[in-house]
Coordinates of C-alpha atoms in Angstrom, one line a residue:
M1206 CA 61.8 22.6 32.0
C1207 CA 60.0 19.3 32.1
G1208 CA 61.1 15.9 30.8
I1209 CA 59.5 14.3 27.8
V1210 CA 59.9 10.8 26.4
G1211 CA 57.9 8.8 23.8
Y1212 CA 58.2 5.3 22.3
I1213 CA 56.6 3.3 19.4
G1214 CA 57.9 -0.1 18.4
N1215 CA 57.7 -3.8 19.3
R1216 CA 59.0 -3.7 22.9
E1217 CA 57.1 -3.0 26.1
A1218 CA 56.8 0.7 26.2
Q1219 CA 56.6 1.1 30.0
S1220 CA 60.2 0.0 30.7
I1221 CA 61.6 2.3 27.9
L1222 CA 59.5 5.3 29.2
I1223 CA 60.6 4.9 32.8
S1224 CA 64.2 4.4 31.7
G1225 CA 64.0 7.6 29.6
L1226 CA 62.4 9.6 32.4
S1227 CA 65.1 8.5 34.8
K1228 CA 67.6 10.3 32.6
L1229 CA 65.4 13.4 32.5
E1230 CA 64.4 13.7 36.1
Y1231 CA 66.9 16.6 36.5
R1232 CA 64.5 18.6 34.3
G1233 CA 61.6 18.3 36.7
Y1234 CA 60.7 16.1 39.6
D1235 CA 57.4 17.5 41.1
S1236 CA 55.5 14.6 39.5
A1237 CA 55.8 11.9 36.8
G1238 CA 53.4 9.9 34.6
I1239 CA 53.1 7.7 31.6
S1240 CA 50.3 6.7 29.2
V1241 CA 50.4 3.4 27.2
Y1242 CA 47.9 2.1 24.6
N1243 CA 47.2 -1.6 25.4
G1244 CA 45.4 -2.5 22.2
K1245 CA 42.0 -1.3 23.5
A1246 CA 42.3 1.8 25.5
L1247 CA 44.8 4.4 26.8
Q1248 CA 46.1 3.5 30.2
T1249 CA 47.6 6.3 32.4
A1250 CA 49.5 6.2 35.6
K1251 CA 50.8 9.4 37.3
K1252 CA 51.9 10.4 40.8
K1253 CA 53.0 13.4 42.6
G1254 CA 56.6 13.2 43.8
R1255 CA 59.8 11.7 42.4
L1256 CA 59.8 9.1 39.6
A1257 CA 60.4 6.4 42.2
V1258 CA 56.8 6.9 43.5
L1259 CA 55.4 6.2 40.1
E1260 CA 57.7 3.2 39.6
E1261 CA 56.4 1.7 42.9
Q1262 CA 52.8 2.0 41.7
L1263 CA 53.7 0.4 38.3
Q1264 CA 55.3 -2.6 40.0
S1265 CA 51.9 -3.9 41.1
N1266 CA 49.9 -2.3 38.2
P1267 CA 52.0 -2.4 35.1
L1268 CA 50.8 -0.8 31.8
N1269 CA 51.2 -3.1 28.9
G1270 CA 51.6 -2.0 25.3
H1271 CA 54.1 -1.1 22.6
I1272 CA 53.4 2.7 22.2
G1273 CA 53.4 5.3 24.9
I1274 CA 54.5 8.6 26.3
G1275 CA 56.0 9.7 29.6
H1276 CA 56.7 13.0 31.5
T1277 CA 58.4 14.3 34.5
R1278 CA 57.1 17.7 35.7
W1279 CA 58.4 21.0 37.0
A1280 CA 55.3 22.8 38.1
T1281 CA 54.2 26.0 36.4
H1282 CA 50.4 26.0 36.1
G1283 CA 49.0 24.3 39.2
K1284 CA 50.7 22.9 42.3
P1285 CA 52.4 19.5 42.2
S1286 CA 49.7 16.9 42.5
D1287 CA 48.4 13.7 41.0
E1288 CA 45.7 15.6 39.1
N1289 CA 48.1 18.2 37.7
A1290 CA 50.7 15.6 36.7
H1291 CA 51.1 14.7 33.0
P1292 CA 49.9 13.0 30.8
H1293 CA 46.6 14.7 30.4
S1294 CA 43.5 13.6 28.6
D1295 CA 40.2 14.8 27.2
N1296 CA 36.8 13.8 28.7
D1297 CA 36.5 10.8 26.3
H1298 CA 40.1 9.6 26.9
Q1299 CA 40.7 9.7 23.2
F1300 CA 43.9 11.6 23.4
S1301 CA 46.8 11.6 25.8
I1302 CA 49.1 14.7 25.9
I1303 CA 52.5 15.5 27.4
H1304 CA 53.8 19.1 27.2
N1305 CA 56.7 21.2 28.2
G1306 CA 56.4 25.0 28.2
I1307 CA 53.5 27.5 28.7
I1308 CA 50.4 28.1 26.7
E1309 CA 49.9 31.8 27.2
N1310 CA 46.3 31.9 25.9
Y1311 CA 45.2 28.8 27.7
L1312 CA 42.5 30.6 29.8
S1313 CA 40.7 32.0 26.8
L1314 CA 40.9 28.6 25.1
K1315 CA 39.6 26.9 28.2
E1316 CA 36.6 29.3 28.4
E1317 CA 35.7 28.4 24.8
L1318 CA 36.0 24.7 25.5
V1319 CA 34.0 24.9 28.8
A1320 CA 31.2 26.7 26.9
K1321 CA 31.1 23.6 24.5
G1322 CA 30.7 21.2 27.5
H1323 CA 34.3 20.2 28.2
V1324 CA 35.0 19.4 31.9
F1325 CA 38.5 19.9 33.3
K1326 CA 40.1 18.0 36.1
S1327 CA 43.4 19.9 36.6
E1328 CA 44.7 23.4 37.0
T1329 CA 47.2 23.0 34.1
D1330 CA 47.4 24.7 30.7
T1331 CA 48.4 21.2 29.3
E1332 CA 44.9 19.7 29.8
V1333 CA 43.5 22.4 27.6
I1334 CA 45.6 21.1 24.7
A1335 CA 44.1 17.6 25.0
H1336 CA 40.5 19.0 25.0
L1337 CA 41.4 21.4 22.1
I1338 CA 42.8 18.6 19.9
Q1339 CA 39.7 16.4 20.7
S1340 CA 37.4 19.2 19.7
L1341 CA 39.2 19.7 16.4
Y1342 CA 39.5 16.0 15.5
E1343 CA 37.6 14.9 12.3
G1344 CA 39.3 11.6 11.7
D1345 CA 42.8 12.8 11.0
M1346 CA 45.0 13.2 14.0
E1347 CA 47.8 15.0 12.2
Q1348 CA 45.4 17.7 10.9
A1349 CA 43.8 18.1 14.4
V1350 CA 47.2 18.8 15.9
Q1351 CA 48.0 21.3 13.2
R1352 CA 44.8 23.1 13.8
A1353 CA 45.3 23.1 17.5
V1354 CA 48.8 24.6 17.4
K1355 CA 47.6 27.4 15.2
K1356 CA 45.3 28.4 18.0
M1357 CA 47.9 28.1 20.7
K1358 CA 50.2 31.0 21.8
G1359 CA 53.3 30.5 23.8
A1360 CA 56.2 28.0 24.0
Y1361 CA 55.9 24.3 23.9
A1362 CA 57.2 20.8 23.2
L1363 CA 54.2 18.6 22.7
V1364 CA 53.6 14.9 22.1
V1365 CA 50.2 13.4 21.3
L1366 CA 49.1 9.8 21.6
S1367 CA 45.6 8.7 20.5
K1368 CA 43.5 5.5 20.8
S1369 CA 41.8 6.5 17.5
E1370 CA 45.1 6.2 15.6
P1371 CA 47.3 4.1 17.9
D1372 CA 49.9 3.4 15.2
K1373 CA 51.6 6.8 15.5
L1374 CA 52.9 9.5 17.8
I1375 CA 52.9 13.2 16.8
A1376 CA 55.4 15.7 18.3
V1377 CA 55.5 19.4 17.8
R1378 CA 58.1 21.9 18.9
L1379 CA 57.9 25.7 19.4
A1380 CA 60.7 27.3 21.6
S1381 CA 61.2 24.2 23.7
P1382 CA 63.6 21.4 22.9
L1383 CA 62.5 18.2 21.3
I1384 CA 64.4 15.5 19.5
V1385 CA 63.4 12.3 17.7
G1386 CA 65.4 9.1 18.0
V1387 CA 65.5 6.8 14.9
G1388 CA 65.8 3.0 15.5
Q1389 CA 65.2 -0.2 13.6
G1390 CA 61.5 -1.0 13.8
E1391 CA 61.1 1.5 16.6
N1392 CA 61.4 5.2 17.1
F1393 CA 61.7 7.5 20.1
I1394 CA 60.9 11.0 21.3
G1395 CA 62.8 12.9 24.0
S1396 CA 63.3 16.4 25.3
D1397 CA 67.0 15.7 25.7
I1398 CA 69.3 13.2 24.0
P1399 CA 70.3 11.2 27.2
A1400 CA 66.7 10.0 27.4
I1401 CA 67.0 7.8 24.3
L1402 CA 70.8 7.3 24.0
E1403 CA 70.5 3.8 25.5
Y1404 CA 68.5 2.8 22.4
T1405 CA 69.8 4.8 19.5
R1406 CA 72.5 7.3 18.5
N1407 CA 70.7 8.6 15.5
V1408 CA 68.5 11.6 16.1
Y1409 CA 66.6 14.4 14.4
I1410 CA 66.7 17.7 16.2
L1411 CA 63.4 19.6 15.7
N1412 CA 63.4 23.3 15.0
D1413 CA 60.7 25.8 16.0
G1414 CA 57.5 25.3 14.1
E1415 CA 58.2 21.7 13.1
M1416 CA 56.4 18.5 13.8
A1417 CA 57.3 14.8 13.6
V1418 CA 55.0 11.9 12.8
L1419 CA 56.4 8.7 14.1
T1420 CA 55.3 5.1 13.3
R1421 CA 57.2 1.9 14.0
N1422 CA 59.1 2.0 10.7
D1423 CA 59.1 5.7 9.7
V1424 CA 59.7 9.2 10.9
Q1425 CA 58.2 12.1 8.8
L1426 CA 59.3 15.7 9.5
K1427 CA 56.9 18.4 8.5
D1428 CA 56.2 22.1 9.2
V1429 CA 52.9 22.8 11.0
E1430 CA 51.3 23.4 7.6
G1431 CA 52.0 19.8 6.7
N1432 CA 54.8 20.4 4.2
S1433 CA 57.5 17.8 4.3
I1434 CA 61.0 18.7 5.6
S1435 CA 64.2 16.9 4.6
R1436 CA 67.0 16.8 7.2
E1437 CA 70.2 14.8 7.8
I1438 CA 70.3 12.6 10.9
Y1439 CA 72.6 13.8 13.7
H1440 CA 74.8 11.0 15.0
V1441 CA 75.6 11.3 18.7
D1442 CA 79.2 10.4 19.4
W1443 CA 79.3 10.8 23.2
D1444 CA 78.6 7.9 25.6
I1445 CA 75.8 7.4 28.0
V1446 CA 78.4 6.5 30.6
T1447 CA 79.3 10.2 30.8
A1448 CA 75.8 10.9 32.1
E1449 CA 76.1 8.3 35.0
K1450 CA 77.6 9.0 38.4
D1451 CA 80.7 6.9 37.9
G1452 CA 81.1 6.1 41.6
Y1453 CA 80.5 9.6 42.9
D1454 CA 77.8 10.2 45.5
H1455 CA 76.2 12.9 43.3
F1456 CA 76.4 14.2 39.8
M1457 CA 77.4 17.6 41.1
L1458 CA 80.5 16.1 42.8
K1459 CA 81.3 14.2 39.7
E1460 CA 81.0 17.2 37.5
I1461 CA 83.2 19.3 39.9
H1462 CA 85.9 16.7 39.5
E1463 CA 85.4 16.6 35.7
Q1464 CA 86.5 20.3 35.3
P1465 CA 90.1 19.6 34.5
K1466 CA 89.0 17.5 31.6
G1467 CA 86.4 20.2 30.6
Y1468 CA 89.2 22.8 30.6
R1469 CA 91.4 20.6 28.4
D1470 CA 88.6 19.7 26.0
T1471 CA 87.4 23.3 25.6
M1472 CA 90.9 24.5 24.9
G1473 CA 91.7 21.5 22.7
S1474 CA 92.7 22.3 19.2
R1475 CA 91.9 26.0 19.8
I1476 CA 95.4 26.5 21.2
Q1477 CA 98.5 26.2 19.0
S1478 CA 101.0 25.2 21.7
D1479 CA 104.0 25.5 19.5
Q1480 CA 103.2 29.1 18.6
H1481 CA 101.5 30.0 21.9
K1482 CA 98.5 31.3 20.0
V1483 CA 94.7 30.9 20.1
D1484 CA 93.1 29.7 16.8
L1485 CA 89.3 29.8 16.9
K1486 CA 88.6 28.1 13.6
E1487 CA 84.9 28.0 14.3
L1488 CA 84.6 31.8 14.0
T1489 CA 84.1 33.2 10.5
L1490 CA 84.3 36.9 11.6
S1491 CA 86.8 38.6 9.3
K1492 CA 89.4 41.1 10.6
Q1493 CA 87.3 43.9 9.2
Q1494 CA 84.2 42.7 11.0
I1495 CA 86.0 42.4 14.3
E1496 CA 87.5 45.9 13.8
S1497 CA 84.0 47.3 13.2
I1498 CA 82.7 46.1 16.6
D1499 CA 82.1 49.2 18.7
R1500 CA 80.3 47.6 21.7
I1501 CA 79.7 44.2 23.1
H1502 CA 76.6 43.0 25.0
I1503 CA 76.9 39.8 27.0
V1504 CA 73.4 38.4 27.7
A1505 CA 72.7 35.4 29.9
C1506 CA 70.8 34.0 32.9
G1507 CA 71.9 32.8 36.4
T1508 CA 75.3 31.1 36.4
A1509 CA 75.9 31.9 32.7
Y1510 CA 75.3 35.6 33.6
H1511 CA 78.0 35.3 36.3
A1512 CA 80.4 33.9 33.7
G1513 CA 79.5 37.0 31.6
L1514 CA 80.6 39.3 34.5
V1515 CA 84.0 37.7 34.2
G1516 CA 83.8 37.8 30.4
K1517 CA 83.2 41.5 30.5
Q1518 CA 86.4 42.3 32.4
V1519 CA 88.4 39.9 30.3
L1520 CA 87.2 41.3 26.9
E1521 CA 87.5 45.0 28.0
S1522 CA 91.0 44.5 29.3
M1523 CA 92.0 42.5 26.2
T1524 CA 90.3 44.6 23.5
R1525 CA 89.4 47.9 25.0
I1526 CA 85.9 47.5 23.5
P1527 CA 83.1 48.6 25.9
V1528 CA 81.1 45.6 27.2
E1529 CA 77.8 45.5 28.9
V1530 CA 76.4 42.5 30.8
D1531 CA 72.6 42.0 30.9
V1532 CA 70.3 39.5 32.6
A1533 CA 68.5 38.0 29.6
S1534 CA 65.0 38.4 31.2
E1535 CA 65.5 42.2 31.4
Y1536 CA 67.4 42.8 28.1
R1537 CA 64.5 43.2 25.8
Y1538 CA 62.6 45.4 28.1
R1539 CA 65.2 48.1 28.6
N1540 CA 65.2 49.0 24.9
P1541 CA 69.0 48.3 24.5
I1542 CA 71.0 50.4 22.1
I1543 CA 71.9 48.1 19.3
T1544 CA 73.5 48.9 15.9
N1545 CA 74.9 46.9 13.1
N1546 CA 78.3 47.2 14.8
T1547 CA 77.1 45.6 18.1
L1548 CA 78.3 42.1 18.9
V1549 CA 75.9 40.3 21.2
I1550 CA 77.3 37.3 23.0
I1551 CA 74.6 34.9 24.2
V1552 CA 75.7 32.5 26.9
S1553 CA 73.7 29.4 27.8
Q1554 CA 74.6 25.9 29.1
S1555 CA 71.6 24.2 27.4
G1556 CA 71.2 26.6 24.5
E1557 CA 67.4 26.4 25.1
T1558 CA 66.9 29.0 27.9
A1559 CA 63.7 30.8 27.0
D1560 CA 64.7 34.3 28.2
T1561 CA 68.1 34.0 26.5
L1562 CA 66.6 32.9 23.2
A1563 CA 64.1 35.8 23.3
A1564 CA 67.0 38.2 23.9
L1565 CA 68.9 36.6 21.0
R1566 CA 66.0 37.1 18.6
E1567 CA 65.5 40.7 19.7
A1568 CA 69.1 41.6 19.2
K1569 CA 69.2 39.8 15.8
S1570 CA 66.1 41.6 14.6
Q1571 CA 67.9 44.9 15.3
G1572 CA 70.9 44.0 13.2
A1573 CA 73.4 42.8 15.8
T1574 CA 75.9 40.0 15.1
I1575 CA 75.2 37.1 17.5
L1576 CA 77.9 34.9 18.9
A1577 CA 76.7 32.0 21.0
I1578 CA 78.6 30.3 23.8
T1579 CA 76.9 27.0 24.7
N1580 CA 77.5 23.5 25.8
V1581 CA 74.9 21.7 23.5
V1582 CA 75.5 21.1 19.9
G1583 CA 72.4 21.4 17.8
S1584 CA 70.5 23.5 20.4
S1585 CA 68.3 26.4 19.4
V1586 CA 71.0 29.0 20.3
T1587 CA 73.5 27.3 18.0
R1588 CA 71.1 27.2 15.1
E1589 CA 70.0 30.8 15.4
A1590 CA 73.3 32.5 16.2
D1591 CA 75.7 33.8 13.5
Q1592 CA 78.8 32.5 15.2
V1593 CA 79.1 29.6 17.7
L1594 CA 81.7 28.6 20.3
I1595 CA 80.9 25.2 21.9
T1596 CA 82.1 24.6 25.5
W1597 CA 83.1 21.0 25.7
A1598 CA 82.0 20.4 29.2
G1599 CA 80.1 17.3 28.3
P1600 CA 76.6 16.5 29.6
E1601 CA 75.9 18.3 32.9
I1602 CA 73.2 16.6 34.9
A1603 CA 73.1 18.3 38.3
V1604 CA 70.8 21.3 38.4
A1605 CA 73.5 23.5 39.9
S1606 CA 75.9 24.2 37.2
T1607 CA 79.7 23.8 37.8
K1608 CA 81.7 22.6 34.8
A1609 CA 79.5 24.5 32.3
Y1610 CA 80.3 27.7 34.1
T1611 CA 84.1 27.2 34.2
T1612 CA 84.3 26.1 30.6
Q1613 CA 82.3 29.3 29.7
L1614 CA 85.1 31.2 31.5
I1615 CA 87.8 29.3 29.5
T1616 CA 85.9 30.2 26.3
F1617 CA 85.9 33.9 27.2
Y1618 CA 89.7 33.8 27.8
L1619 CA 90.1 32.2 24.4
L1620 CA 87.9 34.7 22.7
G1621 CA 89.7 37.6 24.4
C1622 CA 93.1 36.3 23.1
H1623 CA 91.7 35.9 19.6
F1624 CA 90.2 39.4 19.5
A1625 CA 93.3 40.9 21.0
E1626 CA 95.5 39.3 18.4
V1627 CA 93.3 40.4 15.5
L1628 CA 92.9 44.0 16.9
E1629 CA 96.6 44.1 18.0
T1630 CA 95.5 45.5 21.4
K1631 CA 97.9 43.1 23.1
D1632 CA 101.4 42.1 21.9
E1633 CA 102.4 38.5 21.1
Q1634 CA 104.4 38.1 24.3
F1635 CA 101.4 38.9 26.4
I1636 CA 99.1 36.5 24.5
A1637 CA 101.8 33.8 24.7
E1638 CA 101.9 34.3 28.5
V1639 CA 98.1 34.0 28.7
V1640 CA 98.1 30.8 26.6
S1641 CA 100.8 29.3 28.7
A1642 CA 98.9 30.1 31.9
L1643 CA 95.7 28.6 30.4
Q1644 CA 97.4 25.3 29.6
V1645 CA 98.4 24.7 33.2
L1646 CA 95.0 25.5 34.7
P1647 CA 93.8 21.8 34.6
E1648 CA 96.7 20.7 36.7
Q1649 CA 96.1 23.6 39.1
V1650 CA 92.4 22.6 39.4
E1651 CA 93.5 19.1 40.3
M1652 CA 95.7 20.5 43.1
I1653 CA 92.7 22.4 44.5
L1654 CA 90.5 19.3 44.4
S1655 CA 93.0 17.5 46.6
Q1656 CA 92.1 20.0 49.4
A1657 CA 88.6 18.7 49.6
E1658 CA 88.8 17.6 53.2
D1659 CA 89.9 21.0 54.4
I1660 CA 87.0 22.6 52.5
K1661 CA 84.6 20.0 53.9
R1662 CA 85.4 20.9 57.5
Y1663 CA 84.6 24.6 57.0
A1664 CA 81.5 23.7 55.0
E1665 CA 80.2 21.6 57.9
H1666 CA 80.7 24.7 60.1
I1667 CA 78.8 27.1 58.0
A1668 CA 76.0 24.5 57.5
Q1669 CA 75.0 25.3 61.0
H1670 CA 74.2 28.9 60.1
D1671 CA 71.3 30.5 58.2
H1672 CA 73.2 33.4 56.7
V1673 CA 76.5 33.6 54.9
F1674 CA 78.1 36.6 53.1
F1675 CA 80.6 36.5 50.2
L1676 CA 83.0 39.4 49.6
G1677 CA 85.3 40.4 46.8
R1678 CA 86.6 43.2 44.6
G1679 CA 86.9 43.3 40.8
L1680 CA 86.9 39.8 39.4
D1681 CA 86.7 38.4 42.9
F1682 CA 83.3 40.1 43.3
A1683 CA 82.2 38.4 40.1
V1684 CA 83.2 35.0 41.5
A1685 CA 81.6 35.8 44.9
Q1686 CA 78.2 36.2 43.1
E1687 CA 78.5 32.8 41.5
A1688 CA 79.7 31.2 44.8
S1689 CA 76.8 32.8 46.7
L1690 CA 74.3 31.4 44.1
K1691 CA 75.8 27.9 44.4
L1692 CA 75.4 27.9 48.2
K1693 CA 71.9 29.1 48.3
E1694 CA 70.5 27.0 45.5
I1695 CA 71.7 23.6 46.9
S1696 CA 72.0 24.1 50.7
Y1697 CA 69.1 26.6 51.1
I1698 CA 71.3 28.8 53.3
H1699 CA 70.6 32.5 52.7
S1700 CA 73.7 33.9 51.1
E1701 CA 74.6 37.2 49.5
A1702 CA 77.6 38.5 47.6
Y1703 CA 78.8 42.1 48.1
A1704 CA 81.5 44.2 46.5
A1705 CA 83.8 44.4 49.5
G1706 CA 84.2 48.2 49.2
E1707 CA 80.4 48.6 49.6
L1708 CA 80.3 47.2 53.2
K1709 CA 80.4 50.5 54.8
H1710 CA 77.4 51.7 52.8
G1711 CA 74.9 49.5 54.6
T1712 CA 75.9 45.8 54.6
L1713 CA 77.9 46.0 57.8
A1714 CA 74.6 46.3 59.7
L1715 CA 74.1 42.6 59.0
I1716 CA 77.3 41.4 60.5
E1717 CA 77.2 40.2 64.1
E1718 CA 79.2 37.8 66.3
G1719 CA 79.8 34.6 64.5
T1720 CA 78.4 35.5 61.1
P1721 CA 80.2 33.4 58.4
V1722 CA 81.9 35.5 55.8
V1723 CA 83.8 34.1 52.8
A1724 CA 86.3 36.7 51.6
I1725 CA 88.0 36.3 48.2
A1726 CA 91.3 38.2 47.8
T1727 CA 93.2 37.0 44.7
Q1728 CA 93.6 40.3 42.8
E1729 CA 97.1 41.7 43.5
D1730 CA 96.1 45.4 42.7
L1731 CA 93.2 45.2 45.1
F1732 CA 94.7 43.0 47.8
D1733 CA 95.4 45.6 50.4
K1734 CA 92.0 47.2 50.1
T1735 CA 90.3 43.9 50.3
V1736 CA 92.2 43.1 53.5
S1737 CA 91.1 46.4 55.0
N1738 CA 87.5 45.4 54.2
I1739 CA 88.0 42.0 55.8
Q1740 CA 89.2 43.7 58.9
E1741 CA 85.9 45.7 59.0
V1742 CA 83.9 42.5 59.3
V1743 CA 86.3 40.9 61.7
A1744 CA 85.9 43.9 64.0
R1745 CA 82.2 43.2 64.1
G1746 CA 82.7 39.6 65.1
A1747 CA 82.5 37.8 61.7
D1748 CA 83.9 34.3 61.3
V1749 CA 86.0 34.7 58.1
L1750 CA 87.1 32.1 55.6
G1751 CA 89.7 33.7 53.4
L1752 CA 90.6 32.6 49.8
S1753 CA 93.8 33.8 48.2
T1754 CA 96.7 32.7 46.1
V1755 CA 99.7 30.8 47.4
G1756 CA 102.2 33.2 48.9
D1757 CA 99.7 35.8 50.1
E1758 CA 100.4 35.0 53.8
E1759 CA 99.4 38.5 54.9
L1760 CA 95.7 37.4 54.9
V1761 CA 96.4 34.7 57.6
K1762 CA 96.5 37.5 60.2
S1763 CA 93.0 38.7 59.4
V1764 CA 90.9 35.5 58.9
N1765 CA 89.8 32.5 61.0
Q1766 CA 90.7 30.0 58.2
L1767 CA 92.5 30.4 54.9
L1768 CA 92.3 28.4 51.6
F1769 CA 94.9 28.9 48.9
I1770 CA 94.7 28.5 45.1
P1771 CA 97.8 28.2 42.9
K1772 CA 99.4 31.3 41.5
T1773 CA 98.2 32.3 38.0
L1774 CA 97.7 35.5 36.0
P1775 CA 95.3 37.8 38.0
F1776 CA 92.6 37.7 35.4
L1777 CA 92.6 33.9 35.2
T1778 CA 92.0 33.5 38.9
P1779 CA 88.2 33.0 38.6
A1780 CA 88.8 29.7 36.8
L1781 CA 90.6 28.5 40.0
S1782 CA 89.0 30.4 42.9
I1783 CA 85.5 29.1 42.1
I1784 CA 86.5 25.5 42.5
P1785 CA 86.9 25.4 46.3
L1786 CA 83.7 27.5 46.6
Q1787 CA 81.8 24.9 44.5
L1788 CA 83.0 22.2 46.9
L1789 CA 82.1 24.5 49.9
S1790 CA 78.5 24.6 48.7
Y1791 CA 78.4 20.9 48.0
Y1792 CA 79.6 19.8 51.4
A1793 CA 77.4 22.4 53.1
A1794 CA 74.4 20.9 51.3
M1795 CA 75.5 17.4 52.3
A1796 CA 75.8 18.5 55.9
R1797 CA 72.3 19.9 55.8
G1798 CA 70.9 16.8 54.2
T1799 CA 69.4 18.5 51.1
D1800 CA 69.0 16.9 47.6
V1801 CA 72.2 18.1 46.0
D1802 CA 71.4 17.2 42.4
K1803 CA 67.8 18.2 42.4
P1804 CA 67.3 21.3 44.7
R1805 CA 63.8 22.2 45.5
N1806 CA 61.8 24.4 43.1
L1807 CA 64.5 24.4 40.5
A1808 CA 65.1 22.6 37.2
K1809 CA 68.1 22.3 34.9
S1810 CA 66.9 23.9 31.7
V1811 CA 64.5 26.9 32.1
T1812 CA 62.5 26.8 28.9
V1813 CA 59.7 29.2 30.0
E1814 CA 60.0 33.0 30.6

């Protein structure tokens, strides 16, 4: 949820910490702070607000030193404020702590510490960690941290700096991402690779229950008992340029325009063009194992959940295996029916979403086979799943997901083809037709992106309203839910998505003169019924934007404005119809003057439940 960075070496730490935090501000931007050891004491600067507020303070009061830690916060315990910003310290300023996650038993720990005379300055659970480590310190920082984490319950990524042992940093991970960058005469810590990629491409990815002890010339990996761990270095082969805006006004707009490339990269070598087949070499499921699957659960959160709604219809139509889709935060608590023949598909952009990871572990403990669909190599989801399909969207910086969602759709289409071929539920001709249609999707997306000005005009119109409704049937309803989420999360316009056939069961009461309605009608077998539903809202005075495929001119008679997407197979339309609706949300947010890449109250990677 929050952004973490640490440095030890021979350079000035402040500039490296600020540079790293600037790459992580998408993870949290309620406040920011750094601590640097200056040779005599720990110096700390932290401010409520964006990183720029802290930078302005540091211009006149820099912190000098060659070891330090930094943090950008998304508030959980305690409101955004200078006092609640990280880093946090104990009463003697012996330790400085940054932390991502939640310490579930912090109140009981705090009561014990208060009874011992500790005085707290913030409302956070993180400050408790600093006091706890100080209370357990007996001359060995490493042992003090190990003792502390054994007392802590919850999820965390933790980095510790101490004036008592200023030649080292200690990092610990439990259910919250943390990586270590390895340099020459310097080493780094980050909660995500972009934070340190300017300085090194060699990283260790920490697993749950592991700690790293960093000095200038060495990195030691251990478990929390102190036992050494051996691990190969992971070499990052993508460029930091892909995480920059590249001339676009916002990361979100850049990422929308990167979707044709994301489609091509995700399909990549997985499609055998000469044979019109899908070859998922990464999957090691045998024919017998696939044939034994009697039900599929798709589990995800937010946008990934909406991708799962499309995935359900794709997999059921291609394989005739029953599929359920669950919100990850609810999955464990409904006591799902899981057997050894259940395939659970976990979908997560970051691969670190706390609720999704918890669902994965629950399903795995009950004997399910886990297949992960994620965008991040080396993430927790990829390490814990039995099977993994990477979506090659590339780094996604904007909080509102776009290219991660659409590459998840592409992955579901590929998986559907693969299973259908193994199970022989679809013939070769049908699969070849799907493969051919998939291969032209990137060019079709480029055609849609060229309509941006038309979309912008309607977006500026709906930006003047406080309520917008999205309608659709079948796969169009699944897309409507994602489109509605995009609009509300970045423009702050209240929007809802409804199955068009449900209007008469209550929703029509909300339609009045001038109410904007976005109606998606791309499914041929449901087209006439959707048009009838559109006429129901038109009769109540709604202002309707229709979205259909080229050639469906009938809709022109029923809507105020019409957008077209290119023709494709009906069950592939979500990969096209969402594109103009992403642009609609983007331009509506622009018209309302909101912070597109960093919408209020939200963060990119949700690593707390």
